[in-house]
XYZ file of C-alpha atoms in Angstrom:
137
model
C 4.668 18.496 -0.505
C 7.397 20.800 0.718
C 10.223 18.521 1.825
C 12.437 21.430 2.851
C 10.135 22.663 5.608
C 8.269 19.802 7.284
C 5.286 20.473 9.568
C 4.561 16.964 10.783
C 1.404 17.924 12.706
C -0.268 19.195 9.534
C 0.744 16.056 7.641
C -0.655 13.806 10.360
C -3.886 15.810 10.370
C -4.142 15.467 6.566
C -3.762 11.698 6.848
C -6.375 11.490 9.612
C -8.788 13.416 7.371
C -7.983 11.218 4.345
C -8.801 8.100 6.335
C -11.711 9.759 8.127
C -10.313 8.315 11.331
C -12.706 8.681 14.289
C -11.277 10.742 17.171
C -12.279 8.118 19.733
C -10.148 5.499 17.954
C -7.156 7.861 17.981
C -7.718 8.626 21.673
C -7.784 4.932 22.562
C -4.736 4.066 20.457
C -2.570 6.970 21.624
C -4.039 7.003 25.147
C -4.616 10.746 25.148
C -7.425 13.295 25.040
C -8.970 15.029 22.036
C -7.379 18.285 23.201
C -3.916 16.660 23.182
C -4.551 15.305 19.684
C -5.600 18.742 18.416
C -2.443 20.173 19.993
C -0.304 17.602 18.131
C -1.771 18.779 14.816
C -0.361 22.241 15.566
C 3.173 21.027 16.296
C 5.847 21.234 13.623
C 7.843 18.465 15.332
C 6.873 15.477 17.442
C 8.524 12.905 19.698
C 9.757 9.899 17.695
C 7.914 7.345 19.829
C 4.693 9.260 19.275
C 5.433 9.561 15.553
C 5.930 5.798 15.446
C 2.511 5.314 17.066
C 0.903 7.685 14.550
C 2.627 5.815 11.704
C 1.188 2.513 12.908
C -2.288 3.900 13.497
C -2.506 5.713 10.166
C -0.614 3.012 8.233
C 1.779 5.585 6.793
C 5.541 5.837 7.352
C 6.005 9.472 8.376
C 9.719 8.845 8.906
C 10.208 8.545 5.138
C 9.378 12.232 4.835
C 12.421 12.980 6.972
C 14.531 10.493 4.988
C 13.574 12.305 1.797
C 14.559 15.602 3.406
C 17.973 14.180 4.335
C 18.548 12.909 0.806
C 17.798 16.307 -0.688
C 19.089 18.747 1.901
C 21.739 17.136 4.110
C 25.219 18.389 3.333
C 27.271 15.848 1.401
C 30.154 14.136 3.162
C 33.601 15.265 2.105
C 35.051 12.500 -0.051
C 38.592 13.348 1.123
C 37.921 12.923 4.835
C 38.274 9.496 6.420
C 35.058 7.838 7.521
C 34.164 8.132 11.174
C 34.768 5.268 13.553
C 32.242 2.489 13.102
C 29.867 2.184 16.008
C 26.947 0.021 16.979
C 24.397 1.814 14.795
C 23.289 0.015 11.635
C 24.806 1.143 8.340
C 22.361 1.415 5.471
C 23.629 0.537 2.025
C 21.010 2.380 0.022
C 19.173 5.636 0.380
C 15.409 5.536 0.404
C 14.142 7.379 -2.648
C 10.461 8.170 -2.310
C 8.264 9.109 -5.253
C 8.349 12.708 -4.024
C 12.155 12.727 -4.186
C 12.173 11.133 -7.636
C 9.599 13.612 -8.934
C 11.478 16.533 -7.398
C 14.734 15.476 -9.078
C 13.110 14.689 -12.438
C 11.360 18.073 -12.385
C 14.705 19.823 -11.836
C 16.114 18.015 -14.877
C 13.084 18.399 -17.165
C 12.773 22.123 -16.410
C 16.495 22.505 -17.218
C 17.021 23.970 -13.750
C 19.792 21.399 -13.233
C 21.710 19.042 -15.474
C 22.044 15.321 -14.812
C 25.644 15.823 -13.680
C 24.663 18.640 -11.311
C 21.998 16.397 -9.729
C 24.510 13.569 -9.328
C 27.011 15.873 -7.630
C 24.595 17.837 -5.447
C 22.309 15.025 -4.257
C 24.764 12.098 -4.487
C 22.362 10.001 -6.501
C 24.175 7.227 -8.391
C 24.375 7.812 -12.136
C 22.769 4.463 -12.963
C 19.881 5.103 -10.586
C 19.220 8.523 -12.064
C 19.313 7.200 -15.617
C 16.809 4.464 -14.677
C 14.425 7.124 -13.335
C 14.789 9.202 -16.507
C 14.193 6.160 -18.693
C 11.016 5.218 -16.780
C 9.668 8.794 -16.795
């Protein structure tokens, strides 16, 4: 899976095919026509409420794909700058590391494309976490 360039419509369509989900069930759940469903498969992005509905219907958390993208490709925060004012949004203590992210990182290390220290600095993965992954691999 290419986490750098996400085409959510294709991923949803893949999951529908995996589950062999009948179109009439999708139509009833999403309250839309077959034509609208086919159109969604062609879209590279989708409304979050609709993505939530797809996630429930297909029993797959599509939002984790975006979380994995953020872990790998979001620019790191500058350690020297003060943190922004705390607001009402929840603060998450831990990143969500999917198997795809772990495999991606471990492949970078095993192929000698990056060193452990480079991974720690670039992707902000805690040293202890990374060493646990390497030990289990």
